[in-house]
PDB file as gemmi writes it, atoms N, CA and C in Angstrom:
CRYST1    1.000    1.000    1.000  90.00  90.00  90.00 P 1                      
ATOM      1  N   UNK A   1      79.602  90.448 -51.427  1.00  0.00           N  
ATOM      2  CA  UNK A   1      80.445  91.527 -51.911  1.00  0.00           C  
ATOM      3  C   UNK A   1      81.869  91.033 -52.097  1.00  0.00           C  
ATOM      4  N   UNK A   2      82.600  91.666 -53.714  1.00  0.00           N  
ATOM      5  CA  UNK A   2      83.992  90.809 -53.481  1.00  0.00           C  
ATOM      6  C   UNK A   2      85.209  92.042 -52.740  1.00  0.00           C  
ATOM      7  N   UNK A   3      84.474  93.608 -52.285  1.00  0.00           N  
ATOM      8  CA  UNK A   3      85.242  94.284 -52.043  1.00  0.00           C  
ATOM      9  C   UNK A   3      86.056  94.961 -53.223  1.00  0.00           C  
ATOM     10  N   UNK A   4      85.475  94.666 -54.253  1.00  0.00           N  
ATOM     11  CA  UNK A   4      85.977  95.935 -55.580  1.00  0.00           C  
ATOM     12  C   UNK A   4      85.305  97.189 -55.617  1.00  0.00           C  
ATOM     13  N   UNK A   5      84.312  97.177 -54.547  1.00  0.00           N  
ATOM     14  CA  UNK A   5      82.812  98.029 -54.873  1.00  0.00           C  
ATOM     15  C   UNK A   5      83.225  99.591 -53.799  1.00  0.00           C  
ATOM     16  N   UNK A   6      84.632  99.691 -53.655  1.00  0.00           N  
ATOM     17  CA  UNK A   6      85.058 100.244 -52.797  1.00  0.00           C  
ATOM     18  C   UNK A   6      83.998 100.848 -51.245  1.00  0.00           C  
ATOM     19  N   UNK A   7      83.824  99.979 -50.559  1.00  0.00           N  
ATOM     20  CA  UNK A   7      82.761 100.139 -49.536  1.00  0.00           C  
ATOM     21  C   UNK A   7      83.727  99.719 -48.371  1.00  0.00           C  
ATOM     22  N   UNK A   8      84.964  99.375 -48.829  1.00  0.00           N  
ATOM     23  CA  UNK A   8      85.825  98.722 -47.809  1.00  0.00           C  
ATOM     24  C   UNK A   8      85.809  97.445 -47.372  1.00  0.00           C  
ATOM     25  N   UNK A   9      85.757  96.721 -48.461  1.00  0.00           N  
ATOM     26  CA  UNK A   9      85.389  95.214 -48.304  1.00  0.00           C  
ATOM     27  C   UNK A   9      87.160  94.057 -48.363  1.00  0.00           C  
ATOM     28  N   UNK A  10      87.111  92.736 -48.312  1.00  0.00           N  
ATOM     29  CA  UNK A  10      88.924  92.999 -48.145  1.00  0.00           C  
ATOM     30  C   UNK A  10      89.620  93.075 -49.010  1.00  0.00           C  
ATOM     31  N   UNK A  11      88.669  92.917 -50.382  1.00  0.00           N  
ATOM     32  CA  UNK A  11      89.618  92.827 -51.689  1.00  0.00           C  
ATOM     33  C   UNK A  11      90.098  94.504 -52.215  1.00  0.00           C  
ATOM     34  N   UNK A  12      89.510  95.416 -51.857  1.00  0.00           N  
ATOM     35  CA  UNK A  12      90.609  96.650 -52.162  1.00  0.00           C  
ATOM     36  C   UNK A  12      92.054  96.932 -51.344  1.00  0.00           C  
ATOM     37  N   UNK A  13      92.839  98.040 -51.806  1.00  0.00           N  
ATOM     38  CA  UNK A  13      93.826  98.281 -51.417  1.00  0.00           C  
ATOM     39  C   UNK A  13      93.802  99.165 -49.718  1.00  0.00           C  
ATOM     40  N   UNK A  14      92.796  99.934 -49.456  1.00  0.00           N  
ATOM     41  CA  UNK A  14      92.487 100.620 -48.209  1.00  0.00           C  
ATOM     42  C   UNK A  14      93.626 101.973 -49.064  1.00  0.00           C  
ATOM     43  N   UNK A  15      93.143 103.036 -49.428  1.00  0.00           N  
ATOM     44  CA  UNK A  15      93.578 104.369 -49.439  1.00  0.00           C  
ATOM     45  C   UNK A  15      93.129 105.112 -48.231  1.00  0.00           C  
ATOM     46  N   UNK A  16      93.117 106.192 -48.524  1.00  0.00           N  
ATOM     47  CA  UNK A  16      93.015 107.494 -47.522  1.00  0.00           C  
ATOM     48  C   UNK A  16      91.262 107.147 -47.034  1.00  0.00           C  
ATOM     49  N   UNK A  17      90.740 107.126 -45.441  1.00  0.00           N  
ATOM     50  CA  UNK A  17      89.339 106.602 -45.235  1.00  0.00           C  
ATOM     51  C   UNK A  17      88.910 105.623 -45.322  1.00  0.00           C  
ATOM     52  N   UNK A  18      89.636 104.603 -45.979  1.00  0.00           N  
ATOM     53  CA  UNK A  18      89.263 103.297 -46.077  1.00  0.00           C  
ATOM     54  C   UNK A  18      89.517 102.721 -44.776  1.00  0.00           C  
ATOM     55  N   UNK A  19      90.741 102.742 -44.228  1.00  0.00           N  
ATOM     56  CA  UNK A  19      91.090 101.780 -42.707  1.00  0.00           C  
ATOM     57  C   UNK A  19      91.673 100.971 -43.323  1.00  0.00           C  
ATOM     58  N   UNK A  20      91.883 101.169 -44.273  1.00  0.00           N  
ATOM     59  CA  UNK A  20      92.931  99.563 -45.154  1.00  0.00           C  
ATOM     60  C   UNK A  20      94.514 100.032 -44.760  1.00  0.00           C  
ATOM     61  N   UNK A  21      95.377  99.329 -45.476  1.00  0.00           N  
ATOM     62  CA  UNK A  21      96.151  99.219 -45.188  1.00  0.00           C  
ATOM     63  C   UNK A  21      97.672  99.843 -46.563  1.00  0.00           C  
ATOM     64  N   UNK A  22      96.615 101.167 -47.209  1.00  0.00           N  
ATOM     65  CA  UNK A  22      97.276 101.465 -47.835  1.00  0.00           C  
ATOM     66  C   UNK A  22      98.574 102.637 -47.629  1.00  0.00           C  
ATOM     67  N   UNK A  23      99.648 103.096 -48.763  1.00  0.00           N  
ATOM     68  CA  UNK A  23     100.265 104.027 -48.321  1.00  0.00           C  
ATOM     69  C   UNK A  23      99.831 105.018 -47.541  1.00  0.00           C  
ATOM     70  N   UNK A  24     100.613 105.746 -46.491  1.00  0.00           N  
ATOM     71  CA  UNK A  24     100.244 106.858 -45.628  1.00  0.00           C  
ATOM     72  C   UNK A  24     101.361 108.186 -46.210  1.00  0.00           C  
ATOM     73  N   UNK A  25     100.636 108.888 -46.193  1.00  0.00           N  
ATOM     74  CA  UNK A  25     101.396 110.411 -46.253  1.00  0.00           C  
ATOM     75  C   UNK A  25     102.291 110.964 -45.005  1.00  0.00           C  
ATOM     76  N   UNK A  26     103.627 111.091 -45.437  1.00  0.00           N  
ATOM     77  CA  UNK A  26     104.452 111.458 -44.096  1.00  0.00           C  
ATOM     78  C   UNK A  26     104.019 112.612 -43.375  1.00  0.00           C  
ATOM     79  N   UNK A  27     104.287 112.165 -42.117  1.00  0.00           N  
ATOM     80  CA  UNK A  27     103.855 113.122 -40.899  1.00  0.00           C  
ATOM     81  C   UNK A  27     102.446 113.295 -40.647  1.00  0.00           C  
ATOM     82  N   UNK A  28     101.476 112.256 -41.582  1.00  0.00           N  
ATOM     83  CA  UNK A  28     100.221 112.062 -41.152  1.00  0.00           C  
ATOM     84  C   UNK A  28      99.629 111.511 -39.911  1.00  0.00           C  
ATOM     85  N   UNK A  29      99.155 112.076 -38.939  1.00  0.00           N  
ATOM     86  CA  UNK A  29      98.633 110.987 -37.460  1.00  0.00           C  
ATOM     87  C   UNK A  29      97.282 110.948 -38.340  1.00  0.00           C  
ATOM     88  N   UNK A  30      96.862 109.669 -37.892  1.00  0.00           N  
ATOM     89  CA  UNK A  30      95.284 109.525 -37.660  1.00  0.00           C  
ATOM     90  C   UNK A  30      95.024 108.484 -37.340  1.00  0.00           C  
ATOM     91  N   UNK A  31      93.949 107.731 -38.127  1.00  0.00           N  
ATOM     92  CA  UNK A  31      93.368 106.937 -37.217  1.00  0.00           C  
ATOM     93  C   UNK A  31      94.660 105.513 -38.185  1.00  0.00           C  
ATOM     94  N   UNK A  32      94.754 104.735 -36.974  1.00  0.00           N  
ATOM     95  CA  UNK A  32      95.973 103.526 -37.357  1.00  0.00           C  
ATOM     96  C   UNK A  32      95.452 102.699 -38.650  1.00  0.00           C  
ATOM     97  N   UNK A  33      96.293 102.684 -39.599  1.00  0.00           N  
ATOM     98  CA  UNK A  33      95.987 101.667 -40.961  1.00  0.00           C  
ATOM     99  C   UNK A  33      95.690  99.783 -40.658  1.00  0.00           C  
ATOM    100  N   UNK A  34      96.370  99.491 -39.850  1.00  0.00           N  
ATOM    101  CA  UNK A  34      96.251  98.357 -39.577  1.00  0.00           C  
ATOM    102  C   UNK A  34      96.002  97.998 -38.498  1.00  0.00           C  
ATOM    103  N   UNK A  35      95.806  96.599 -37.789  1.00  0.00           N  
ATOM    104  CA  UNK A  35      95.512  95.624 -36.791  1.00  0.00           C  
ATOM    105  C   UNK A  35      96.553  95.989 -35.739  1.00  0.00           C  
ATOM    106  N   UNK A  36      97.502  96.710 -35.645  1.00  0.00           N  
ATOM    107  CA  UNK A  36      98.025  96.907 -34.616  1.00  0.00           C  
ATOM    108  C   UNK A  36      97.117  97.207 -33.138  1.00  0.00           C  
ATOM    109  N   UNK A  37      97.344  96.540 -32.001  1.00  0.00           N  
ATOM    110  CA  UNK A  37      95.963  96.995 -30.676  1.00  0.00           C  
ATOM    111  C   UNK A  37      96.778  98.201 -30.220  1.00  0.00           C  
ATOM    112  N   UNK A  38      96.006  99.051 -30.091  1.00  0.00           N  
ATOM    113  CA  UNK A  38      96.564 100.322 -29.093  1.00  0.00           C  
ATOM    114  C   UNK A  38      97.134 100.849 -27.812  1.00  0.00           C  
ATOM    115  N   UNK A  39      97.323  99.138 -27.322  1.00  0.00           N  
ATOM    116  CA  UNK A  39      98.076  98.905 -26.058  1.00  0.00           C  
ATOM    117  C   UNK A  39      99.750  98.468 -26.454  1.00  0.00           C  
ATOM    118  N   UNK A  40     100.068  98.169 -27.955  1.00  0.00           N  
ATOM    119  CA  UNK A  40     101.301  97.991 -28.546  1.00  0.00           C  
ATOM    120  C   UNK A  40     102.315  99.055 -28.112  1.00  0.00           C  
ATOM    121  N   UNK A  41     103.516  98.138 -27.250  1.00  0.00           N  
ATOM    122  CA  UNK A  41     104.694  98.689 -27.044  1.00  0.00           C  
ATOM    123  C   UNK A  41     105.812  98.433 -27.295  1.00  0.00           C  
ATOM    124  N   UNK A  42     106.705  98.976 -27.606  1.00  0.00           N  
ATOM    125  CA  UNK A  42     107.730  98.739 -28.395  1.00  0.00           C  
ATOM    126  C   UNK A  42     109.146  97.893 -27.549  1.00  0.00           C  
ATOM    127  N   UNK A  43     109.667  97.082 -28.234  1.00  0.00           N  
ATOM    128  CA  UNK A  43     110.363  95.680 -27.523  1.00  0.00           C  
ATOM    129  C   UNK A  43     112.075  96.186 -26.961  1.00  0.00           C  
ATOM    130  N   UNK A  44     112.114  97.162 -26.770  1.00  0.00           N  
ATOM    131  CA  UNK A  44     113.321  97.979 -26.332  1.00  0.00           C  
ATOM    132  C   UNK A  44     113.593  97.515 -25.270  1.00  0.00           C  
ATOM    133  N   UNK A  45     113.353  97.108 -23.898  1.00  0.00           N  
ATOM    134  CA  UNK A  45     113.748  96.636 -22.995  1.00  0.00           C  
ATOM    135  C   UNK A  45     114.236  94.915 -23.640  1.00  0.00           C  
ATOM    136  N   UNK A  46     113.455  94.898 -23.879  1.00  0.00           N  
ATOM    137  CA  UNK A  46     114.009  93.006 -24.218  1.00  0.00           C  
ATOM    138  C   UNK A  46     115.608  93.045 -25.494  1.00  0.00           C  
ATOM    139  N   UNK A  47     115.288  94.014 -26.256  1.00  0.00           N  
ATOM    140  CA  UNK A  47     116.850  94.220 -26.936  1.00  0.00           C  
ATOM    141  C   UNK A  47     117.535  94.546 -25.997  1.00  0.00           C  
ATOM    142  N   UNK A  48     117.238  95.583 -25.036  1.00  0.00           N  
ATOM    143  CA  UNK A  48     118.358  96.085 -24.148  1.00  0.00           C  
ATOM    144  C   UNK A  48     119.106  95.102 -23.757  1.00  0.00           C  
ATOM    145  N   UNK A  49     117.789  94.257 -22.978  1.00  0.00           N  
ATOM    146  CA  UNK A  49     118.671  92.432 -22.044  1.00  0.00           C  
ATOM    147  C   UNK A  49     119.525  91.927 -22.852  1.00  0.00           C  
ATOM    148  N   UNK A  50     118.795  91.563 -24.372  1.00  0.00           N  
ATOM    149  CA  UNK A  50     119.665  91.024 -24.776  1.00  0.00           C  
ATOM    150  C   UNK A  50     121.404  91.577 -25.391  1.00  0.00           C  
ATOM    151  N   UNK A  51     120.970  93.124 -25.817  1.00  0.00           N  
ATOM    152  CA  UNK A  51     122.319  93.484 -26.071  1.00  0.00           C  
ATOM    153  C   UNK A  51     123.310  93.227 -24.931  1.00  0.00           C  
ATOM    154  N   UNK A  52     122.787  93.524 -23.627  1.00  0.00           N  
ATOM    155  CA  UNK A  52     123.822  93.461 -22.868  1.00  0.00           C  
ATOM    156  C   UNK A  52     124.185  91.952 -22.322  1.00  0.00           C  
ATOM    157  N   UNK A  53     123.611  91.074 -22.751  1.00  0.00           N  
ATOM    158  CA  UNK A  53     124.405  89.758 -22.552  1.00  0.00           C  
ATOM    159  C   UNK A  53     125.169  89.490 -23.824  1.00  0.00           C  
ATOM    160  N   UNK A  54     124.920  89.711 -24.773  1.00  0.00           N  
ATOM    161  CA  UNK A  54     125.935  90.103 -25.993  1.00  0.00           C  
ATOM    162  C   UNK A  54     126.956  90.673 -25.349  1.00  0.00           C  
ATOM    163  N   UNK A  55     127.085  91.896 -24.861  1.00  0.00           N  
ATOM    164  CA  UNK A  55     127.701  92.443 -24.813  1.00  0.00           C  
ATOM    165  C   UNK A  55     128.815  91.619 -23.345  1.00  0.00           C  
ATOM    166  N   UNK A  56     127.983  91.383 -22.420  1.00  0.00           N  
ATOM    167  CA  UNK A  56     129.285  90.582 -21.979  1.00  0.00           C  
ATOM    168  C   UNK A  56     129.655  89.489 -21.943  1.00  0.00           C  
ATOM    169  N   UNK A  57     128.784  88.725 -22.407  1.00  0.00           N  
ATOM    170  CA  UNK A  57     129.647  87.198 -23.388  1.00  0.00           C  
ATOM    171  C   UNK A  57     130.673  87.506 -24.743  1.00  0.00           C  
ATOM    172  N   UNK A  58     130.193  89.018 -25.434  1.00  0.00           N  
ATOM    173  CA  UNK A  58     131.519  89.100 -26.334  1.00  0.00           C  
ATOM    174  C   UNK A  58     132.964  89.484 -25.399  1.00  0.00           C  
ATOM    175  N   UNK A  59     132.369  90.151 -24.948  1.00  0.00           N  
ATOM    176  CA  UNK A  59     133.816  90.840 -24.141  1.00  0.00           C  
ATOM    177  C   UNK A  59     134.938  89.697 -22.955  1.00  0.00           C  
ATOM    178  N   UNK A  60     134.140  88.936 -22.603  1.00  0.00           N  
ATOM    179  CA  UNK A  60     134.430  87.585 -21.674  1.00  0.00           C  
ATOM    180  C   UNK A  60     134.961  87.029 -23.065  1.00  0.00           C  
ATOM    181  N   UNK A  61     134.934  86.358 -24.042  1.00  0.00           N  
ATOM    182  CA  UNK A  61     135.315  85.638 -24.942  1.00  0.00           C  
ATOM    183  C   UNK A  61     136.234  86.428 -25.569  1.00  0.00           C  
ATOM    184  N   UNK A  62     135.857  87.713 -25.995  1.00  0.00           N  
ATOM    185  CA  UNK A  62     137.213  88.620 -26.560  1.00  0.00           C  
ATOM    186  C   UNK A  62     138.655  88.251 -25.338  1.00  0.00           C  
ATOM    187  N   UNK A  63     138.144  88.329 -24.364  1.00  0.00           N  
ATOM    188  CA  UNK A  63     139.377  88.366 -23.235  1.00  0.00           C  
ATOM    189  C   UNK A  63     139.929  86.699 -23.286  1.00  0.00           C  
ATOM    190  N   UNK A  64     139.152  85.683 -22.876  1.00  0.00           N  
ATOM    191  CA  UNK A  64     139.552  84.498 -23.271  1.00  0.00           C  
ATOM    192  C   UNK A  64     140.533  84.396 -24.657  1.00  0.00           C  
ATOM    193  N   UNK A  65     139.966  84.345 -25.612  1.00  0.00           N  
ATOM    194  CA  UNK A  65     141.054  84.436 -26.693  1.00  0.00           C  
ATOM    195  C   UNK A  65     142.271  85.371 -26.517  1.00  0.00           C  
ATOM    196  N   UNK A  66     142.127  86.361 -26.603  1.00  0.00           N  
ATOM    197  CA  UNK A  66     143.155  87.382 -26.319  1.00  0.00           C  
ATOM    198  C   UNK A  66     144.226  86.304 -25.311  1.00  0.00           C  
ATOM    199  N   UNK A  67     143.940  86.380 -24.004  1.00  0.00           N  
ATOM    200  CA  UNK A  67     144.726  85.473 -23.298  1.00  0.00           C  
ATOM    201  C   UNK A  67     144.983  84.259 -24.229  1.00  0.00           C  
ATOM    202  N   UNK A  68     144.642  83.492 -24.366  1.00  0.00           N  
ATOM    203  CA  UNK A  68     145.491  82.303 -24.763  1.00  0.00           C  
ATOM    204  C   UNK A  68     145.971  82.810 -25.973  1.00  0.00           C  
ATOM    205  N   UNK A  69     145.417  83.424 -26.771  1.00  0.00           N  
ATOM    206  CA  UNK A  69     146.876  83.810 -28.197  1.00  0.00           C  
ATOM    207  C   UNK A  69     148.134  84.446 -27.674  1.00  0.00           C  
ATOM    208  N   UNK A  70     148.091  84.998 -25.944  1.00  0.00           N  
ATOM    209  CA  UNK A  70     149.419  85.375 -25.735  1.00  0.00           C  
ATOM    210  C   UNK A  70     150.074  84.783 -25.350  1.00  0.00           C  
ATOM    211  N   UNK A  71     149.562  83.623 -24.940  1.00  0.00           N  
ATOM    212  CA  UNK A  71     149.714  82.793 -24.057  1.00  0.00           C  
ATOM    213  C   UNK A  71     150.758  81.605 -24.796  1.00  0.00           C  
ATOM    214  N   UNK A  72     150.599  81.493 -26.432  1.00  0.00           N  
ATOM    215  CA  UNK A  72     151.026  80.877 -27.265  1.00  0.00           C  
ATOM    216  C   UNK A  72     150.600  80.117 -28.515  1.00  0.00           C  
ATOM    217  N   UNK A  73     148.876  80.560 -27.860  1.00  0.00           N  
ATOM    218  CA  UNK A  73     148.435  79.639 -28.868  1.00  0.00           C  
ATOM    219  C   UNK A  73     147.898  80.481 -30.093  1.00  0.00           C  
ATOM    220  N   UNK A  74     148.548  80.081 -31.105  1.00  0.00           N  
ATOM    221  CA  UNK A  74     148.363  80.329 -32.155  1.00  0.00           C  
ATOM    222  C   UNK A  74     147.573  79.522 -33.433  1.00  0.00           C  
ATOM    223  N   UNK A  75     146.374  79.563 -33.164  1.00  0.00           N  
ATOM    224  CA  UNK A  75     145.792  78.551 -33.802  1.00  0.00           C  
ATOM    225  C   UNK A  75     144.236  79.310 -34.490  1.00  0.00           C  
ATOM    226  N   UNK A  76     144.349  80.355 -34.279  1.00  0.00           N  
ATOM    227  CA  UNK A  76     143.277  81.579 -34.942  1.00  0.00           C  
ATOM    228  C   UNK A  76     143.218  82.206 -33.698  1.00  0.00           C  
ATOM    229  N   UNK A  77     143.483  82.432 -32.360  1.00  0.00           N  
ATOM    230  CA  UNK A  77     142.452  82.786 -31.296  1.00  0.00           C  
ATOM    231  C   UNK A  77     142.840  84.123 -31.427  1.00  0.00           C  
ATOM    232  N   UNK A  78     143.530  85.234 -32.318  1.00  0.00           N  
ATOM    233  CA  UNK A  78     143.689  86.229 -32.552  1.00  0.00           C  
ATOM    234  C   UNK A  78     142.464  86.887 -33.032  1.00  0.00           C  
ATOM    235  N   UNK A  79     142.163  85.650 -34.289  1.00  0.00           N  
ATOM    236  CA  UNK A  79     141.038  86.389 -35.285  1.00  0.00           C  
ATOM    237  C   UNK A  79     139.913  85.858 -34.188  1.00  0.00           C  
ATOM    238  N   UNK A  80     139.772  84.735 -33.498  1.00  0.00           N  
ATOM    239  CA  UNK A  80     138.205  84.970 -32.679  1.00  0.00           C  
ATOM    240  C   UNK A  80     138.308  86.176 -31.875  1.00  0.00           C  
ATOM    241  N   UNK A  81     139.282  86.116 -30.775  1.00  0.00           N  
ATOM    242  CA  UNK A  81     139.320  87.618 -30.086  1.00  0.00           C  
ATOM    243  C   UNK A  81     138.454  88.921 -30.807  1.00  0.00           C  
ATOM    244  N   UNK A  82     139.374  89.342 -31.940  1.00  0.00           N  
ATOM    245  CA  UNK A  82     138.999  89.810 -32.731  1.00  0.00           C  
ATOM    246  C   UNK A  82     137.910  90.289 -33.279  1.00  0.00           C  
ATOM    247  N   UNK A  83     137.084  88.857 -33.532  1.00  0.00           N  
ATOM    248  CA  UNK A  83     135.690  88.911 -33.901  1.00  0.00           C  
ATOM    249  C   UNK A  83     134.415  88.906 -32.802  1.00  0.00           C  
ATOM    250  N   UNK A  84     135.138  88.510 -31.658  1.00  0.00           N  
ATOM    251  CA  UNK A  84     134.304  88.799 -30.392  1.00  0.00           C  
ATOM    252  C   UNK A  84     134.209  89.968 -29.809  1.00  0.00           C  
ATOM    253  N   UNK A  85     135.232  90.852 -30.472  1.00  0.00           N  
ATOM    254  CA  UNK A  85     135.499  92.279 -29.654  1.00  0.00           C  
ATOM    255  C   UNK A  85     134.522  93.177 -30.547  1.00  0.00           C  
ATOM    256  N   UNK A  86     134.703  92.856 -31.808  1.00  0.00           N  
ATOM    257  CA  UNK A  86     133.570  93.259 -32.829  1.00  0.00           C  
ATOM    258  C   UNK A  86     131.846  93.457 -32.473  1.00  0.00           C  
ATOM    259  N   UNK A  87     131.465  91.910 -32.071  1.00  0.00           N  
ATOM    260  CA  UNK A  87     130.392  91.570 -31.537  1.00  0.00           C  
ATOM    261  C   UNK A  87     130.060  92.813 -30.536  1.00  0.00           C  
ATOM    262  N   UNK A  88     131.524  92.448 -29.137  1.00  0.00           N  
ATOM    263  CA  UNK A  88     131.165  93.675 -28.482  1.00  0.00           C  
ATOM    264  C   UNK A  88     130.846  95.292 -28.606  1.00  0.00           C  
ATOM    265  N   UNK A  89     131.315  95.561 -29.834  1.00  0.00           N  
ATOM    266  CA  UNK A  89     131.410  96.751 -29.620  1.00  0.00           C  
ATOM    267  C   UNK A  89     129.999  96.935 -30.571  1.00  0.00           C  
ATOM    268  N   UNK A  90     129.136  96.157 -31.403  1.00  0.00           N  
ATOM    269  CA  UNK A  90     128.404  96.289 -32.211  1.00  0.00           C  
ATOM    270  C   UNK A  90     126.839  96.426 -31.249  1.00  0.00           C  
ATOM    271  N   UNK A  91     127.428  95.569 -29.678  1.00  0.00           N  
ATOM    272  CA  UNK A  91     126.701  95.377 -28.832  1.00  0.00           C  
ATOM    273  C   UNK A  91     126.807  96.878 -27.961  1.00  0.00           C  
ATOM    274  N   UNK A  92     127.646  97.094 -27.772  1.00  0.00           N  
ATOM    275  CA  UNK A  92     128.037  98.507 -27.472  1.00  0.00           C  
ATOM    276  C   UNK A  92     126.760  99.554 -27.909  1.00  0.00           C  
ATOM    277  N   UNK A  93     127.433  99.844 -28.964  1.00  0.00           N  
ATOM    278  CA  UNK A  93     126.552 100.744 -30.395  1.00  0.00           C  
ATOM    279  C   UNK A  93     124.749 100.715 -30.165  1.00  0.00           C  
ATOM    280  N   UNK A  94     124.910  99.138 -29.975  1.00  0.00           N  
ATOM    281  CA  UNK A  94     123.196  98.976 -29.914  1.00  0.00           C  
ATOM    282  C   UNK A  94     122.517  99.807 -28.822  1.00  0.00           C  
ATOM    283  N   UNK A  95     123.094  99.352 -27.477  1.00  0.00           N  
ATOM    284  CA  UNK A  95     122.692 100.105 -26.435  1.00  0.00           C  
ATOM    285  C   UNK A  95     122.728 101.207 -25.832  1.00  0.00           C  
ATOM    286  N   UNK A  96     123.695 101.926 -27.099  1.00  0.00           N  
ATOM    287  CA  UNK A  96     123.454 103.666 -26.741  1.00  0.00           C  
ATOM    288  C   UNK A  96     121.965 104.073 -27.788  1.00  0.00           C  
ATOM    289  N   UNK A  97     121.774 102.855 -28.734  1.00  0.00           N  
ATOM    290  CA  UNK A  97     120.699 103.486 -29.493  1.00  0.00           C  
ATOM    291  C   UNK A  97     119.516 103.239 -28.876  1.00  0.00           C  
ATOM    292  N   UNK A  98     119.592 102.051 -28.493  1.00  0.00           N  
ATOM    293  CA  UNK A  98     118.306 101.760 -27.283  1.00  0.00           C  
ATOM    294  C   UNK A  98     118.208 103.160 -26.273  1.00  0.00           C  
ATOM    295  N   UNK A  99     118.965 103.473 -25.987  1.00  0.00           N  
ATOM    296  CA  UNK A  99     119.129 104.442 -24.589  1.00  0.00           C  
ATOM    297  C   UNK A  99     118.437 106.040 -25.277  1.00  0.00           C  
ATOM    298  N   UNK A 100     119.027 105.929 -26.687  1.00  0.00           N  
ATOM    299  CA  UNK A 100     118.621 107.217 -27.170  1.00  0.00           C  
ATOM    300  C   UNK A 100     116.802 106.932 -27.191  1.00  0.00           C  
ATOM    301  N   UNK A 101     116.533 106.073 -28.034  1.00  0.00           N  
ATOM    302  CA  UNK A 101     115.122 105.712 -28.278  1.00  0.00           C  
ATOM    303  C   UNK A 101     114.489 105.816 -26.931  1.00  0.00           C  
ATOM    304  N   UNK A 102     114.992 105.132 -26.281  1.00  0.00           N  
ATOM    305  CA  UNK A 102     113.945 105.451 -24.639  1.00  0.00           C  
ATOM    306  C   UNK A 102     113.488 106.476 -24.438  1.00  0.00           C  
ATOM    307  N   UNK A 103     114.342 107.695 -24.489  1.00  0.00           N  
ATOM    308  CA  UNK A 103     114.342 108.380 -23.314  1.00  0.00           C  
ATOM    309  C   UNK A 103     113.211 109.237 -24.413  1.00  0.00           C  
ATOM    310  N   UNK A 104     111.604 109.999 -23.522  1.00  0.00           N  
ATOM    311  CA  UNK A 104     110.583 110.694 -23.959  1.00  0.00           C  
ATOM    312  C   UNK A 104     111.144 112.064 -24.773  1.00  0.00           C  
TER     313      UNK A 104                                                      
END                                                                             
């Protein structure tokens, strides 16, 4: 069979009953389109870790620069500061969205 014979073989697209892997209609539950296993959980704790070492390696480095550009040195450590405080706060942002997503 080459799967044109729509019987669900791998060469069609999978529509509605097939189990393929075609478009779904919003707000449809049923049975899952693809290979996903049903023990699949979503990687929110491991962003969390990582936002928050983002988050305080930007802020440790925002402060490093900051200090030495007052310090005298003028050699960009304004614009790294700058761009580390960015980092932080982007790291910030992340982990209130993580926090929202968690919670049931």
């Amino acid at each position: 069979m080459d799967g044109t014979d729509g019987t669900g073989g791998t060469g069609g697209t999978g529509g509605a009953g097939t189990g393929g892997t075609g478009p779904r209609r919003p707000g449809h539950r049923g049975r899952r389109p693809g290979t996903e296993p049903l023990t699949a959980r979503s990687p929110l704790r491991l962003r969390a870790v990582l936002s928050v070492i983002a988050l305080v390696a930007a802020a440790a480095a925002a402060i490093g620069f900051a200090v030495n550009a007052a310090g005298g040195g003028d050699d960009g450590s304004w614009a790294a500061a700058g761009l580390c405080a960015a980092v932080a706060v982007v790291a910030a942002i992340d982990l209130v969205v993580i926090a929202r997503r968690a919670r049931p």
